Amino acid sequence: MRSTRVFETIVEPSIERVAVIEVLHVERHEGRDFVVSHVLRRNIFTEFDRRLSRHLAAVRGGGFPSVTASIRVRDRREKGAWQVCPPVNFSSIPAALATIARRAIGKADSATLRLHYQGLEDDERETTGVRRIIECEELDILDAALKSCEGFGEIAFLDITGDFDLVMIQPPDPKLPAIIMDLFKRRLTIPPVQGITSDPVSVPLFDFQKVVAENSDARTYMAALRHSMMAQKERAVLDFRSAAENRILDFERAMRGRALEGFRLDAVISLVARLKSGLGDSLAGLSEDAQITAFDWATVIEQSRYQGGYHKPADQESITEDGEHRRRSSAASAA
């Protein structure tokens, strides 16, 4: 199953979110002005889900989204009448800002945004926020910078932060300093590698691949980055296998021989779904005793379904015998 489906159906209910920034703009529809609010929140995963995300990114490409945008819309004349829209997930704050700005600009040449960094949960705040006018050219530069990020490796292993002026890319290896993209100057700076090179390399943002290939210090950094990414992917697989083993054994000890029913059954359903999404139906990579224990749980889950002891809501997904997940929406059920 794709990482996005795993996130939406299994992981999302258990995450916490921390508000980072609110972006507001005004849209005009049918002669009326509407205020659109995007509150960007960092997704805080449990340690097990964080390892599952990195495992999926290593073996399939694409981990869980790190940012979620909560969206609200209201008539400009009615301050308290917000209509809540479905949230949208993003790989990073800059990626979310690019999408929001693109919506705000629409077919125009520019758009005015209001950025709030404080009081994000308070609708009664008096501050108007930081006013920022974004032009199409600036947005094109940000899009190009985000596209360039893909050349540094799997996005799930890179900590990408920034705004409309600057994007910072922190590799997974703490010994490698962050890459800086100055969008105003349209320059990309590759830092030195500790103990190997001594000077940073500044190259044009739109042609950095060619310049990097011709600069030995830049090539050294890229080689160190690729080595780090390879090591991180291997570590991600091993870490998740180890975490899965420990989770199974810890759960088994917590059960103390009691029957899988009620909240215990709900907990084991969630755990088995995570295990299968990461390791497949065969739970490859686990020890035999951990596999046997998890398979026994899966059997109990199926028996409970057949006996009517477990009823999953129609608008969620159920785990079928072949390990695939199928969404059964309320609309489809009604049809």
PDB file of C-alpha atoms in Angstrom, residues 49-154:
ATOM      1  CA  ASP A  49       5.435   5.683  13.299  1.00  0.00           C
ATOM      2  CA  ARG A  50       8.481   7.871  12.642  1.00  0.00           C
ATOM      3  CA  ARG A  51      10.532   4.723  12.077  1.00  0.00           C
ATOM      4  CA  LEU A  52       7.771   3.261   9.911  1.00  0.00           C
ATOM      5  CA  SER A  53       7.811   6.422   7.768  1.00  0.00           C
ATOM      6  CA  ARG A  54      11.569   6.277   7.239  1.00  0.00           C
ATOM      7  CA  HIS A  55      11.360   2.550   6.492  1.00  0.00           C
ATOM      8  CA  LEU A  56       8.713   3.139   3.818  1.00  0.00           C
ATOM      9  CA  ALA A  57      10.768   5.990   2.369  1.00  0.00           C
ATOM     10  CA  ALA A  58      13.822   3.736   2.198  1.00  0.00           C
ATOM     11  CA  VAL A  59      12.191   0.715   0.566  1.00  0.00           C
ATOM     12  CA  ARG A  60       9.431   2.338  -1.513  1.00  0.00           C
ATOM     13  CA  GLY A  61      10.213   6.033  -1.749  1.00  0.00           C
ATOM     14  CA  GLY A  62       8.056   8.615  -0.025  1.00  0.00           C
ATOM     15  CA  GLY A  63       7.487   8.649   3.708  1.00  0.00           C
ATOM     16  CA  PHE A  64       4.698  10.341   5.648  1.00  0.00           C
ATOM     17  CA  PRO A  65       4.008  14.070   5.109  1.00  0.00           C
ATOM     18  CA  SER A  66       5.702  16.317   7.656  1.00  0.00           C
ATOM     19  CA  VAL A  67       3.229  19.210   7.342  1.00  0.00           C
ATOM     20  CA  THR A  68      -0.562  19.467   7.313  1.00  0.00           C
ATOM     21  CA  ALA A  69      -2.494  22.586   6.330  1.00  0.00           C
ATOM     22  CA  SER A  70      -5.819  23.219   8.073  1.00  0.00           C
ATOM     23  CA  ILE A  71      -7.980  25.294   5.728  1.00  0.00           C
ATOM     24  CA  ARG A  72     -10.863  27.642   6.563  1.00  0.00           C
ATOM     25  CA  VAL A  73     -12.879  30.064   4.447  1.00  0.00           C
ATOM     26  CA  ARG A  74     -15.265  32.872   5.432  1.00  0.00           C
ATOM     27  CA  ASP A  75     -17.027  35.815   3.895  1.00  0.00           C
ATOM     28  CA  ARG A  76     -14.891  38.895   4.497  1.00  0.00           C
ATOM     29  CA  ARG A  77     -17.862  40.688   6.041  1.00  0.00           C
ATOM     30  CA  GLU A  78     -18.582  37.906   8.561  1.00  0.00           C
ATOM     31  CA  LYS A  79     -15.596  37.561  10.880  1.00  0.00           C
ATOM     32  CA  GLY A  80     -16.725  34.545  12.890  1.00  0.00           C
ATOM     33  CA  ALA A  81     -18.450  32.452  10.237  1.00  0.00           C
ATOM     34  CA  TRP A  82     -15.634  30.107   9.166  1.00  0.00           C
ATOM     35  CA  GLN A  83     -16.317  27.138   6.920  1.00  0.00           C
ATOM     36  CA  VAL A  84     -13.834  24.317   7.496  1.00  0.00           C
ATOM     37  CA  CYS A  85     -12.374  22.596   4.428  1.00  0.00           C
ATOM     38  CA  PRO A  86     -10.550  19.250   4.212  1.00  0.00           C
ATOM     39  CA  PRO A  87      -6.887  19.483   5.302  1.00  0.00           C
ATOM     40  CA  VAL A  88      -4.036  19.054   2.817  1.00  0.00           C
ATOM     41  CA  ASN A  89      -0.674  17.379   3.477  1.00  0.00           C
ATOM     42  CA  PHE A  90       2.756  18.545   2.307  1.00  0.00           C
ATOM     43  CA  SER A  91       6.345  17.351   2.436  1.00  0.00           C
ATOM     44  CA  SER A  92       7.649  20.630   3.900  1.00  0.00           C
ATOM     45  CA  ILE A  93       6.727  24.177   4.941  1.00  0.00           C
ATOM     46  CA  PRO A  94       8.180  25.725   1.721  1.00  0.00           C
ATOM     47  CA  ALA A  95       6.176  23.269  -0.397  1.00  0.00           C
ATOM     48  CA  ALA A  96       3.009  24.275   1.431  1.00  0.00           C
ATOM     49  CA  LEU A  97       3.784  27.992   1.036  1.00  0.00           C
ATOM     50  CA  ALA A  98       4.315  27.537  -2.715  1.00  0.00           C
ATOM     51  CA  THR A  99       0.922  25.854  -3.124  1.00  0.00           C
ATOM     52  CA  ILE A 100      -0.855  28.481  -1.027  1.00  0.00           C
ATOM     53  CA  ALA A 101       0.754  31.359  -2.940  1.00  0.00           C
ATOM     54  CA  ARG A 102      -0.103  29.747  -6.264  1.00  0.00           C
ATOM     55  CA  ARG A 103      -3.760  29.569  -5.204  1.00  0.00           C
ATOM     56  CA  ALA A 104      -3.722  33.167  -3.965  1.00  0.00           C
ATOM     57  CA  ILE A 105      -2.236  34.504  -7.207  1.00  0.00           C
ATOM     58  CA  GLY A 106      -4.524  32.530  -9.480  1.00  0.00           C
ATOM     59  CA  LYS A 107      -4.501  34.212 -12.884  1.00  0.00           C
ATOM     60  CA  ALA A 108      -3.149  37.512 -11.551  1.00  0.00           C
ATOM     61  CA  ASP A 109       0.448  38.751 -11.500  1.00  0.00           C
ATOM     62  CA  SER A 110       0.749  38.921  -7.715  1.00  0.00           C
ATOM     63  CA  ALA A 111      -1.079  38.362  -4.447  1.00  0.00           C
ATOM     64  CA  THR A 112      -1.000  39.846  -0.952  1.00  0.00           C
ATOM     65  CA  LEU A 113      -0.537  37.392   1.911  1.00  0.00           C
ATOM     66  CA  ARG A 114      -0.803  37.962   5.651  1.00  0.00           C
ATOM     67  CA  LEU A 115       1.579  35.814   7.702  1.00  0.00           C
ATOM     68  CA  HIS A 116       0.960  35.124  11.398  1.00  0.00           C
ATOM     69  CA  TYR A 117       3.590  33.443  13.557  1.00  0.00           C
ATOM     70  CA  GLN A 118       1.932  33.900  16.957  1.00  0.00           C
ATOM     71  CA  GLY A 119      -1.543  33.421  18.388  1.00  0.00           C
ATOM     72  CA  LEU A 120      -2.323  30.800  15.776  1.00  0.00           C
ATOM     73  CA  GLU A 121      -5.177  29.304  17.806  1.00  0.00           C
ATOM     74  CA  ASP A 122      -6.732  32.684  18.689  1.00  0.00           C
ATOM     75  CA  ASP A 123      -9.373  34.070  16.339  1.00  0.00           C
ATOM     76  CA  GLU A 124      -9.658  37.278  18.393  1.00  0.00           C
ATOM     77  CA  ARG A 125      -6.068  38.496  17.962  1.00  0.00           C
ATOM     78  CA  GLU A 126      -5.654  42.153  17.069  1.00  0.00           C
ATOM     79  CA  THR A 127      -2.442  41.987  15.010  1.00  0.00           C
ATOM     80  CA  THR A 128      -2.761  42.077  11.244  1.00  0.00           C
ATOM     81  CA  GLY A 129       0.296  39.906  10.686  1.00  0.00           C
ATOM     82  CA  VAL A 130       3.216  40.426   8.351  1.00  0.00           C
ATOM     83  CA  ARG A 131       2.124  41.708   4.952  1.00  0.00           C
ATOM     84  CA  ARG A 132       3.887  40.059   2.029  1.00  0.00           C
ATOM     85  CA  ILE A 133       3.280  40.625  -1.680  1.00  0.00           C
ATOM     86  CA  ILE A 134       4.229  37.591  -3.759  1.00  0.00           C
ATOM     87  CA  GLU A 135       4.763  37.949  -7.505  1.00  0.00           C
ATOM     88  CA  CYS A 136       4.677  35.156 -10.067  1.00  0.00           C
ATOM     89  CA  GLU A 137       8.407  35.408 -10.670  1.00  0.00           C
ATOM     90  CA  GLU A 138       9.165  34.856  -6.965  1.00  0.00           C
ATOM     91  CA  LEU A 139       6.885  31.852  -6.942  1.00  0.00           C
ATOM     92  CA  ASP A 140       8.595  30.396  -9.998  1.00  0.00           C
ATOM     93  CA  ILE A 141      11.934  30.695  -8.205  1.00  0.00           C
ATOM     94  CA  LEU A 142      10.559  28.906  -5.120  1.00  0.00           C
ATOM     95  CA  ASP A 143       9.136  26.147  -7.305  1.00  0.00           C
ATOM     96  CA  ALA A 144      12.528  25.743  -8.992  1.00  0.00           C
ATOM     97  CA  ALA A 145      14.252  25.562  -5.604  1.00  0.00           C
ATOM     98  CA  LEU A 146      11.866  22.859  -4.394  1.00  0.00           C
ATOM     99  CA  LYS A 147      12.431  20.927  -7.603  1.00  0.00           C
ATOM    100  CA  SER A 148      16.174  21.186  -7.021  1.00  0.00           C
ATOM    101  CA  CYS A 149      15.756  19.620  -3.575  1.00  0.00           C
ATOM    102  CA  GLU A 150      14.944  16.330  -5.269  1.00  0.00           C
ATOM    103  CA  GLY A 151      18.508  16.221  -6.591  1.00  0.00           C
ATOM    104  CA  PHE A 152      19.860  15.871  -3.059  1.00  0.00           C
ATOM    105  CA  GLY A 153      18.119  12.595  -2.270  1.00  0.00           C
ATOM    106  CA  GLU A 154      14.896  11.183  -0.844  1.00  0.00           C
TER     107      GLU A 154
END
